[in-house]
Amino acid sequence: MVNGSHTYCVSTSVVGRRGREESLAALAAAGFAEIEIGGDPGKLEDWIADPPAMRRRLADYGLRARVLHLATEAWDIAHPDDAARRGVVDLALRGLRDAAGVGAEIVICHPNGPSGNYAAYTPADLAASLARTRESLEILAPEAARLGLRLALENLPLRHTARPGGAMAEILALVAGLGDHVGVCQDVGHSNANGVDPAADAREAGGRLYAIHIQDNDGLGEDQHLVPGEGTIDWGAYLAALDEIAYAGPRTFEIRAADDLPGALAALQSLVAAWNGREP
């Protein structure tokens, strides 16, 4: 299915509201060495209160937070109110500093958040929202560079609306000219939910693809975060596309919180073995 051997990460989305030690022990026991860590307050017993301490605790378990996903409250960087948007950007800047403190190399950023009434968007609304996103990225990009981080803008699920940021072409236009450290995070499930061939999205991103979220869905518009194979994505074609573009970034499973955490992590490692051409 795929040539070569690749290292796969797992997002802390899978642990849900579990405590820090239980979560880290389970991730390490499952054989994952790299994680994508969420930046929301309270996550893993509020690790953002002391990122260097969290970095050391991760190392105790043989783990590394290679990727940080900005906190939910820092997603809405296209907020239509200037003061509110500045507050969101300040939260995102704090997230960049947290990422550096915990030892991450890539930060995932959304182009917009829940404030937009996307179902009612006109072409003018769309253009204005994208312009606001770009203005915010022009603040975030220099700080990411200063901290030695890559910033990756994620394609979003449209959910049958005119929401900006779903098309790969829009994401690429938003990051153009901001520096070689600013690129794309492709959420494979979002591509599929939007009715786009995920392999085609990966090829379009090409060398600007810095991170991926691996999750599945039924392709009907909902963002379901299923284990790969439980939805409609052709994973063989997608992995072949990654090899075609020589993708070398993190390959992160981002699935919904698991009731049976050890079982879910074991299923993911079985996929890793199969995708890397080994017996599980």
mmCIF file of N, CA and C in Angstrom, residues 2 29 40 57 60 69 83 116 124 129 140 147 161 196 198 225 231 236 238 241 255 274 277 280:
data_model
loop_
_atom_site.group_PDB
_atom_site.id
_atom_site.type_symbol
_atom_site.label_atom_id
_atom_site.label_comp_id
_atom_site.label_asym_id
_atom_site.label_seq_id
_atom_site.Cartn_x
_atom_site.Cartn_y
_atom_site.Cartn_z
ATOM 1 N N VAL A 2 1.984 1.192 0.673
ATOM 2 C CA VAL A 2 2.834 2.360 0.757
ATOM 3 C C VAL A 2 4.271 1.906 0.876
ATOM 4 N N ALA A 29 2.369 3.200 26.439
ATOM 5 C CA ALA A 29 2.206 1.749 26.409
ATOM 6 C C ALA A 29 1.786 1.259 25.024
ATOM 7 N N ASP A 40 -6.052 23.594 24.894
ATOM 8 C CA ASP A 40 -7.164 24.141 25.667
ATOM 9 C C ASP A 40 -6.857 24.156 27.159
ATOM 10 N N ARG A 57 7.743 15.940 31.704
ATOM 11 C CA ARG A 57 6.920 14.769 32.052
ATOM 12 C C ARG A 57 6.704 13.895 30.829
ATOM 13 N N ASP A 60 9.669 11.766 30.399
ATOM 14 C CA ASP A 60 9.708 10.656 31.350
ATOM 15 C C ASP A 60 9.018 9.419 30.795
ATOM 16 N N HIS A 69 -1.998 21.861 18.787
ATOM 17 C CA HIS A 69 -3.199 22.411 18.158
ATOM 18 C C HIS A 69 -3.691 23.543 19.031
ATOM 19 N N ALA A 83 -12.033 44.211 18.151
ATOM 20 C CA ALA A 83 -11.543 44.001 19.510
ATOM 21 C C ALA A 83 -11.576 42.521 19.875
ATOM 22 N N GLY A 116 -18.911 33.154 12.728
ATOM 23 C CA GLY A 116 -19.497 33.455 11.425
ATOM 24 C C GLY A 116 -20.817 32.736 11.181
ATOM 25 N N ALA A 124 -19.275 38.583 -0.806
ATOM 26 C CA ALA A 124 -18.591 39.687 -0.126
ATOM 27 C C ALA A 124 -18.219 39.296 1.306
ATOM 28 N N SER A 129 -14.103 37.808 5.281
ATOM 29 C CA SER A 129 -13.617 36.865 6.283
ATOM 30 C C SER A 129 -12.200 36.407 5.964
ATOM 31 N N LEU A 140 0.578 36.521 13.475
ATOM 32 C CA LEU A 140 1.046 35.257 14.040
ATOM 33 C C LEU A 140 2.323 34.748 13.382
ATOM 34 N N LEU A 147 9.997 32.155 17.296
ATOM 35 C CA LEU A 147 10.059 31.023 18.224
ATOM 36 C C LEU A 147 10.588 29.751 17.566
ATOM 37 N N THR A 161 -22.271 24.589 4.014
ATOM 38 C CA THR A 161 -22.421 26.043 4.045
ATOM 39 C C THR A 161 -21.373 26.676 3.139
ATOM 40 N N VAL A 196 -14.440 16.305 -1.470
ATOM 41 C CA VAL A 196 -13.207 16.442 -2.244
ATOM 42 C C VAL A 196 -12.365 15.184 -2.056
ATOM 43 N N PRO A 198 -9.431 13.354 -0.954
ATOM 44 C CA PRO A 198 -8.326 13.747 -0.078
ATOM 45 C C PRO A 198 -6.963 13.665 -0.754
ATOM 46 N N HIS A 225 -14.639 12.034 12.808
ATOM 47 C CA HIS A 225 -13.414 11.610 13.489
ATOM 48 C C HIS A 225 -13.421 10.112 13.815
ATOM 49 N N GLY A 231 -14.942 4.655 7.585
ATOM 50 C CA GLY A 231 -15.668 5.564 6.701
ATOM 51 C C GLY A 231 -15.424 5.223 5.253
ATOM 52 N N GLY A 236 -5.464 3.816 0.750
ATOM 53 C CA GLY A 236 -4.359 3.425 -0.122
ATOM 54 C C GLY A 236 -4.008 4.529 -1.098
ATOM 55 N N TYR A 238 -4.702 7.700 -0.732
ATOM 56 C CA TYR A 238 -4.209 8.870 -0.014
ATOM 57 C C TYR A 238 -2.746 8.708 0.377
ATOM 58 N N ALA A 241 -0.507 9.226 -2.451
ATOM 59 C CA ALA A 241 -0.338 10.645 -2.776
ATOM 60 C C ALA A 241 0.711 11.291 -1.869
ATOM 61 N N ILE A 255 -8.686 11.140 16.205
ATOM 62 C CA ILE A 255 -9.990 10.485 16.305
ATOM 63 C C ILE A 255 -10.691 10.944 17.579
ATOM 64 N N ALA A 274 0.132 -2.089 9.270
ATOM 65 C CA ALA A 274 -0.343 -2.435 7.927
ATOM 66 C C ALA A 274 0.120 -1.414 6.890
ATOM 67 N N GLY A 277 3.602 -1.765 5.910
ATOM 68 C CA GLY A 277 3.935 -3.025 5.268
ATOM 69 C C GLY A 277 4.445 -4.093 6.194
ATOM 70 N N PRO A 280 0.688 -6.739 11.791
ATOM 71 C CA PRO A 280 0.329 -6.104 13.066
ATOM 72 C C PRO A 280 0.815 -6.929 14.257
#
